[in-house]
Each structure stands twice: as C-alpha cells, then as structure tokens.
mmCIF file of C-alpha atoms in Angstrom:
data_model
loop_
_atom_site.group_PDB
_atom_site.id
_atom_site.type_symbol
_atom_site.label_atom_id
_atom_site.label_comp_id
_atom_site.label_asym_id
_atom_site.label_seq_id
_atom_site.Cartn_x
_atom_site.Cartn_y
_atom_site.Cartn_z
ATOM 1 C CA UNK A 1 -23.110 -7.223 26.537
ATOM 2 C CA UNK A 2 -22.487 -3.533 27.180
ATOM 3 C CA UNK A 3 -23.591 -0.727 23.871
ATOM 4 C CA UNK A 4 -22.517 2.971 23.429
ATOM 5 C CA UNK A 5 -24.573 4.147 20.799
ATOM 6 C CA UNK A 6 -24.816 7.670 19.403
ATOM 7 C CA UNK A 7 -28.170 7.675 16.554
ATOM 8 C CA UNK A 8 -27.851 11.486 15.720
ATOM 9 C CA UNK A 9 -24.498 14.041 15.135
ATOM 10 C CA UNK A 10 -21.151 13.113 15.721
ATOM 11 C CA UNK A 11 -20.238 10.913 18.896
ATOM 12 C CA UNK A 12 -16.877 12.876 20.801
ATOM 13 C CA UNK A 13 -15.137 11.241 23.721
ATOM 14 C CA UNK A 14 -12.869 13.667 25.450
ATOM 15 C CA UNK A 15 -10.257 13.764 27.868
ATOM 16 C CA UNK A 16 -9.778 17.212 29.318
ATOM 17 C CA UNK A 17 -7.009 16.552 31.736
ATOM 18 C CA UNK A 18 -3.924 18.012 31.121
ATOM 19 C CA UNK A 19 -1.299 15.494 29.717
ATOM 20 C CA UNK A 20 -3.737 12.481 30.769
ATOM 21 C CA UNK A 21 -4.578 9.720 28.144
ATOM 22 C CA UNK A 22 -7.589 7.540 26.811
ATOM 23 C CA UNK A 23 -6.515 3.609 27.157
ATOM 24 C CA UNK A 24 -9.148 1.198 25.354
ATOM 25 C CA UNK A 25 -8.299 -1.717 27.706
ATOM 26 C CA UNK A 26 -9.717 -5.537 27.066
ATOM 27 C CA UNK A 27 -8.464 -9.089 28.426
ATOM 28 C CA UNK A 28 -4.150 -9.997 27.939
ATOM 29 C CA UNK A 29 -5.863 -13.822 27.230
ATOM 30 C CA UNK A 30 -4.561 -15.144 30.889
ATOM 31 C CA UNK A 31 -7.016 -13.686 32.771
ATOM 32 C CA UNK A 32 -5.828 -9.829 33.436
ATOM 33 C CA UNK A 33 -6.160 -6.972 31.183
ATOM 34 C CA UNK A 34 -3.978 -4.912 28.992
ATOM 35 C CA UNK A 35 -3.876 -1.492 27.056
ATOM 36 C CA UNK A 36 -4.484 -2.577 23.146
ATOM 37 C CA UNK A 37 -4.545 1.455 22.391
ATOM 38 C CA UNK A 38 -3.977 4.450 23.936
ATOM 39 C CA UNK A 39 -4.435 8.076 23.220
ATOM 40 C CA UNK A 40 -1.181 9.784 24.728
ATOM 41 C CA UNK A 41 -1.982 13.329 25.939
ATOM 42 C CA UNK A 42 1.126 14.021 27.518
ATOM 43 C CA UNK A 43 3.474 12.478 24.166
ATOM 44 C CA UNK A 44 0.219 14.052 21.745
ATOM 45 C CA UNK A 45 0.714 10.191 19.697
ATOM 46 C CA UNK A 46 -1.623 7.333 19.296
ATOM 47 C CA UNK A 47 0.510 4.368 20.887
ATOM 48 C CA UNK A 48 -0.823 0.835 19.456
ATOM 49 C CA UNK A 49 0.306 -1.684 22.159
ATOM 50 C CA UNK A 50 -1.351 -5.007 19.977
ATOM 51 C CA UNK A 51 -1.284 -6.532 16.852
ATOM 52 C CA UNK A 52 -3.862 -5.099 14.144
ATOM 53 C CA UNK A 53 -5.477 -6.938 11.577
ATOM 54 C CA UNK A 54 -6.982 -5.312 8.523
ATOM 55 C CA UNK A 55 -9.134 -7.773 6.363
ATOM 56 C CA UNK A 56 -8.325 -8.662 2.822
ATOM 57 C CA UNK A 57 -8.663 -5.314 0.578
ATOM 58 C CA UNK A 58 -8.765 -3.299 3.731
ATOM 59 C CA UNK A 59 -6.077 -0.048 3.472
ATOM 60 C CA UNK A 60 -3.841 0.987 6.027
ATOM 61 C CA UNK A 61 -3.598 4.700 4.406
ATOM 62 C CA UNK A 62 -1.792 7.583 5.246
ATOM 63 C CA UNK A 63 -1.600 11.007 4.151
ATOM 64 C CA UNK A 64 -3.738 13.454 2.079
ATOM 65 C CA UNK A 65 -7.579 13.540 3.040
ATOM 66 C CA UNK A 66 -10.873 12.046 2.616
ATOM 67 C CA UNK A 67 -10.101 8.966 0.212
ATOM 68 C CA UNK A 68 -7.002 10.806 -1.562
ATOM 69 C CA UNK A 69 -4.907 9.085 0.002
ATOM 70 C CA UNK A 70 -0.765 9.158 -0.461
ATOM 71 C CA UNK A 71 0.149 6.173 0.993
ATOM 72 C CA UNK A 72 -1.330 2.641 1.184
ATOM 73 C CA UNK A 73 -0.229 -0.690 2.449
ATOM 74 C CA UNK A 74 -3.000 -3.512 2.387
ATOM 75 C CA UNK A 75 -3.248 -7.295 1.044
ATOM 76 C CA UNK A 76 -5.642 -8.628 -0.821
ATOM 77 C CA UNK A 77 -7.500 -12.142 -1.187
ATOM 78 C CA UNK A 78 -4.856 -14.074 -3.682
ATOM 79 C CA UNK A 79 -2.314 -13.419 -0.707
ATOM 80 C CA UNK A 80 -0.716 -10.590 -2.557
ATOM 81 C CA UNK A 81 0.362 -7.653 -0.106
ATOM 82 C CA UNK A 82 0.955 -3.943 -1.553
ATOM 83 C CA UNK A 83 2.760 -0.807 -0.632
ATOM 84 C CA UNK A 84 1.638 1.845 -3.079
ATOM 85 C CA UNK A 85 2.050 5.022 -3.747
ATOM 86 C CA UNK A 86 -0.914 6.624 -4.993
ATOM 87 C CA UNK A 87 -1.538 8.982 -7.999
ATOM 88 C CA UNK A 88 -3.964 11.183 -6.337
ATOM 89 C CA UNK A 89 -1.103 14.071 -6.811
ATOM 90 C CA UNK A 90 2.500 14.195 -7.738
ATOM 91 C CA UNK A 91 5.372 12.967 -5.350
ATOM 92 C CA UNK A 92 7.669 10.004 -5.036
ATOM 93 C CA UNK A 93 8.255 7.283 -2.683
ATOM 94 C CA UNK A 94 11.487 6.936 -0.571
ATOM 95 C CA UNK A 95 12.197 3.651 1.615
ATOM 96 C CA UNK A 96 15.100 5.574 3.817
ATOM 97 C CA UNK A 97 17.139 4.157 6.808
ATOM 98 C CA UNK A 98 18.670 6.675 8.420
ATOM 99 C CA UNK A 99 20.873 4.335 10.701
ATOM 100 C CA UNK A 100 24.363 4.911 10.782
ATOM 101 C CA UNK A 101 25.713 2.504 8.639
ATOM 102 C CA UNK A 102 22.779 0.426 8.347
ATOM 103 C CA UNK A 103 21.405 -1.637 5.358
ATOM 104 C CA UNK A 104 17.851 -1.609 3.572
ATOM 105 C CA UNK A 105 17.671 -5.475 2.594
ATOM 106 C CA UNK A 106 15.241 -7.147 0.144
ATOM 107 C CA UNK A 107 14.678 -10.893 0.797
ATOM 108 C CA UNK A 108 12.644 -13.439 -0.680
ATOM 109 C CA UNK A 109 11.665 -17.254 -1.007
ATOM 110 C CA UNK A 110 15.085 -19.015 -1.510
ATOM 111 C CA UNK A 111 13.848 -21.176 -3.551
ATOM 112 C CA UNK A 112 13.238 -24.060 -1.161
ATOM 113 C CA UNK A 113 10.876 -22.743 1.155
ATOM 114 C CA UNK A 114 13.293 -20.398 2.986
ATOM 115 C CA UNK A 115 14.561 -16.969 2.922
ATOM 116 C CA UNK A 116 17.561 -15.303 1.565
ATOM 117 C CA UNK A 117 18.844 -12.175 0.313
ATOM 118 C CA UNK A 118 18.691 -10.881 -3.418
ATOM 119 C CA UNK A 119 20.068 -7.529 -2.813
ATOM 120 C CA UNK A 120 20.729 -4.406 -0.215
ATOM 121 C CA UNK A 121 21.737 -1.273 -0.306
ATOM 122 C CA UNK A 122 24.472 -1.305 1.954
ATOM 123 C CA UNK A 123 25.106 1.722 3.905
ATOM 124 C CA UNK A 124 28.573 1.151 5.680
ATOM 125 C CA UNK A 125 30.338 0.637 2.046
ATOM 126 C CA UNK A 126 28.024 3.065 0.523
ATOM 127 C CA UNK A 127 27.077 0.764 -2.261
ATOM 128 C CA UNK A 128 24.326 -1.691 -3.579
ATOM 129 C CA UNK A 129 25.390 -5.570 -3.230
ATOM 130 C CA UNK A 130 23.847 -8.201 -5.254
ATOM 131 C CA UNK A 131 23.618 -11.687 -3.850
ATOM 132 C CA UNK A 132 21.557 -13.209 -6.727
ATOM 133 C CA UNK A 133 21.400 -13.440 -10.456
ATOM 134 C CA UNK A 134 19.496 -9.963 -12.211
ATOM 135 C CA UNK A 135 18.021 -11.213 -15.408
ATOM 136 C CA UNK A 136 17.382 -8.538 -17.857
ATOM 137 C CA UNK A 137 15.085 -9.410 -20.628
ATOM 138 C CA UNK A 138 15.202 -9.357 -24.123
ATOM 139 C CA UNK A 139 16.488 -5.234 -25.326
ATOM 140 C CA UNK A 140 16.154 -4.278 -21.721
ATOM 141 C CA UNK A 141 19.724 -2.429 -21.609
ATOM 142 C CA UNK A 142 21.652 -2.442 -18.342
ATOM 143 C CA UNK A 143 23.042 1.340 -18.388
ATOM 144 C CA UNK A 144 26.880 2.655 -16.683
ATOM 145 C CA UNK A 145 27.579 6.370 -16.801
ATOM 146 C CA UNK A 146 25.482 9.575 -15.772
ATOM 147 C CA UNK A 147 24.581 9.833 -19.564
ATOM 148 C CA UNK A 148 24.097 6.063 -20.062
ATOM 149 C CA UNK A 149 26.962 5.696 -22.392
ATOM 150 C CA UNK A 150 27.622 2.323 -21.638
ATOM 151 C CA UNK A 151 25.010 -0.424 -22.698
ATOM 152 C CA UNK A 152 24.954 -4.742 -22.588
ATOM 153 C CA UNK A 153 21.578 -6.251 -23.745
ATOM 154 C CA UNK A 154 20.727 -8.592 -26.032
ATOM 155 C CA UNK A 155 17.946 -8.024 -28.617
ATOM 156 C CA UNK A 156 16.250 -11.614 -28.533
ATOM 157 C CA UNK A 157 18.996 -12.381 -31.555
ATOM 158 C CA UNK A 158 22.445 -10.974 -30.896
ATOM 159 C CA UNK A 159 23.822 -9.439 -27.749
ATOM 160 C CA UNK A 160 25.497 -5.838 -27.173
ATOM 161 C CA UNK A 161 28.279 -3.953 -25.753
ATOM 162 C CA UNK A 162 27.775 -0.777 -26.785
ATOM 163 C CA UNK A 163 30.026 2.727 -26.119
ATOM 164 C CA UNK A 164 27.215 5.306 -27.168
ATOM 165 C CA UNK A 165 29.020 8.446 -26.060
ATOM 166 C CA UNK A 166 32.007 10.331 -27.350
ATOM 167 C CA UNK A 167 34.555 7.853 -25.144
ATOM 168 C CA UNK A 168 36.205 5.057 -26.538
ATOM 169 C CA UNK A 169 35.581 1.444 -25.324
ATOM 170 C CA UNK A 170 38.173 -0.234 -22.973
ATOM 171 C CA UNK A 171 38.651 -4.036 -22.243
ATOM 172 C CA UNK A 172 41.413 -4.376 -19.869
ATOM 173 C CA UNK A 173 42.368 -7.299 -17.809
ATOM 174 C CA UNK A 174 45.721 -9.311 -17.016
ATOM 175 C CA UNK A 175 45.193 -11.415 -20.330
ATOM 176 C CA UNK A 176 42.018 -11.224 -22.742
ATOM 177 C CA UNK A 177 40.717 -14.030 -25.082
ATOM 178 C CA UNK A 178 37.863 -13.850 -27.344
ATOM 179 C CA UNK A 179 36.830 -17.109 -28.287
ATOM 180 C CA UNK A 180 33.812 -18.534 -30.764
ATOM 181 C CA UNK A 181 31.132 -21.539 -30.102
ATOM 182 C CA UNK A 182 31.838 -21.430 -26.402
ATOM 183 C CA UNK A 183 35.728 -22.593 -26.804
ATOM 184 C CA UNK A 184 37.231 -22.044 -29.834
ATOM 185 C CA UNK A 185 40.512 -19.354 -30.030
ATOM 186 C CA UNK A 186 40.037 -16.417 -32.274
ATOM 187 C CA UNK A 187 41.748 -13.902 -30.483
ATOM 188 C CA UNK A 188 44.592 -14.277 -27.659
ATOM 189 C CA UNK A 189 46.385 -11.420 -25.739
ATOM 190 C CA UNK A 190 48.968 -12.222 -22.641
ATOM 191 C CA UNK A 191 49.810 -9.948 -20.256
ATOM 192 C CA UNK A 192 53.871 -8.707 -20.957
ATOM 193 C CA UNK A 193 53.270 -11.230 -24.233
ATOM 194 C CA UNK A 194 52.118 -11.811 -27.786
ATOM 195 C CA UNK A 195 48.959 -11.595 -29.225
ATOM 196 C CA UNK A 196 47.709 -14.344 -30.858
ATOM 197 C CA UNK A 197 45.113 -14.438 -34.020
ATOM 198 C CA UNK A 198 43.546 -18.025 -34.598
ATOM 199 C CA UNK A 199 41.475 -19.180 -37.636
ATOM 200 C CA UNK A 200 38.654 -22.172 -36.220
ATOM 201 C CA UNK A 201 40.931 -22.308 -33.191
ATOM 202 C CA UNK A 202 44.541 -22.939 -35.448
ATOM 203 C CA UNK A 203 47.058 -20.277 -34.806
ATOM 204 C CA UNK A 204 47.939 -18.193 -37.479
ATOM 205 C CA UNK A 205 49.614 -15.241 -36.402
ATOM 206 C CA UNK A 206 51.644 -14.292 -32.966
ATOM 207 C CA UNK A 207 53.614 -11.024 -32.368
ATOM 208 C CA UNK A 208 56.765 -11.941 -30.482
ATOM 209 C CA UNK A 209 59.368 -9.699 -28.627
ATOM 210 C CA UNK A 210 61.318 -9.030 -32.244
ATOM 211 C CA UNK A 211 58.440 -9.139 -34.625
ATOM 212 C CA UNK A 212 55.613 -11.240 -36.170
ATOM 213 C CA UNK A 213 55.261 -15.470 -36.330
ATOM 214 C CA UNK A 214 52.903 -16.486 -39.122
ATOM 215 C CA UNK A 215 52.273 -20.047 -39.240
ATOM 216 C CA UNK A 216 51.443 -21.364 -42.475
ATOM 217 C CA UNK A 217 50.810 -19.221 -45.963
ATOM 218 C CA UNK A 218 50.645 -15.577 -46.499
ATOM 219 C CA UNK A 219 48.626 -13.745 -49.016
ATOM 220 C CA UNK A 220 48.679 -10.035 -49.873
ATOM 221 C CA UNK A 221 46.519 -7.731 -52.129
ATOM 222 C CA UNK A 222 47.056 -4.720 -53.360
#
C-alpha cells in the first residue's frame, strides 16, 4: 500500500495550471480506471462522477459554517432518512422546480409493497392534486379562504361546517338532501322542484308549483 501523510500544519494539494483540474482516479471494477471526483478548474465546481455513501448518522450538510449548518440530509440506524432544516438561524425551506410545467410529486409505499402517488403540486394546471385519502384528526380544522373563514373538523364528538367570517354559508348543488342515521329523509330539495320536510323519513310537508302539500295533521300556536 501507498501513504501520504502530513503529521504537522495543514496538508494543501494544488493545481496551479490555468483551467486544469485534480481527478482522484481508482479502478471502474472491470479492470480500467475511472474519475470518482474531480476538481474542475476550468468550470470552478467539484464534479462527483460515483455514488457516495455516508454511514448511518453521517450529514451531508450544506450552508453556514463550522457545525452551523443550514441544511442537512442524512439517515440514521432505524432506516429513517432526514432532510432538515436547521435552527442554527432564521430562514425557511423551499423544495422548488423550476421546470416549465413540471410537477413536485410525493410518493410512498402503496400499501402492498409498491409505490404510488399521494399528492403533487402540479405545475401545468397550477394546482395541488390529491390522489389519496388526507385524514385530519380529531379538531384539526381543514381551512378555505385567505382569512380561514371556512372550517370542517370534527371535535372527537360532533363534526363542523363552520362560516366564521362576515359571509354567509352556501350549499348549492343540482338537488340537496340532508338525511339522518346514514339514510333516513329529513330534508329534500329538487332542482326546478319542491322541497320536501320529512319526520323519521315520512313526508310531511312539500311546496308544489301553487303552494304547500301537508300530509297528515297540522298544529299551530300562537
């Protein structure tokens, strides 16, 4: 085996040819040899022509100095991999492609030892597309409007749909039914038709095109 070792100072190995590079060079695994890095003079960039490995807890960091680091991607020894941005000093982190009309995609196990995707953020329709159920939990509102106005959660007893702002609450569709227990009637409206008001799923009421159809008794109070 061959050594270069430096016991005192700092250890430099310089290239002083104009636009000329440093190539660390070692065997392609068929017999020949291949660049695995290479210090680009002429492009001033560190080209990495082979696969690294970092070891479990081992950072790939970026930014900042010293051990203040910004940015770090690593995995650690339960097979859990990180990107994290740290809190060494204010800032946030942006996941940006800036392909025309190109997608940022999150995928993950299918379920079945596969691959498929839960959601993107697709940038030809200029909107976010969800492929798979989003389970919010227990009072964790999901919130429509620049102020939030609009909330649906459920409080671990009753579930919400809440107008919170000075608007009023619209439900519009060809025809509406509210029904109890799953399937029972309580409240009927047709499109172009009558509205129908049911007591445990027996009509009681309907408006028609000249006035009002009550089936059964009436009561009024004064």
């Amino acid at each position: 085996s061959s050594s270069i070792n430096n016991f005192t100072g700092n250890l430099f190995i310089t290239q002083q040819a104009n636009d000329s590079d440093i190539v660390l060079r070692s065997d392609d695994g068929s017999g020949g040899i291949t660049p695995y890095l290479t210090l680009d003079g002429s492009a001033t960039a560190i080209n990495v022509d082979k696969t690294m490995f970092f070891a479990d807890s081992v950072n790939a960091s970026f930014g900042g100095a010293n051990t203040a680091w910004e940015l770090e991607i690593f995995a650690n020894s339960d097979n859990d991999a990180f990107i994290k941005k740290t809190a060494t000093s204010a800032g946030d982190l942006t996941i940006q492609n800036a392909s025309t009309d190109g997608d940022i995609i999150f995928s993950s196990d299918n379920g079945s030892g596969g691959e498929t995707e839960y959601f993107r953020l697709d940038g030809g329709e200029v909107e976010t597309v969800f492929s798979k159920t989003t389970h919010h939990l227990d009072s964790i509102q999901a919130r429509f409007g620049t102020g939030g106005d609009l909330r649906i959660y459920h409080d671990a007893s009753n579930s919400y749909i809440d107008e919170t702002g000075t608007g009023s609450l619209f439900i519009r569709a060809s025809d509406i039914f509210l029904k109890t227990n799953t399937s029972e009637n309580a409240i009927s409206c047709a499109s172009n038709g009558s509205v129908e008001l049911y007591h445990n799923n027996a009509k009681k009421l309907e408006t028609t095109a000249t006035g009002v159809a009550i089936t059964g008794g009436w009561t009024t109070t004064a």
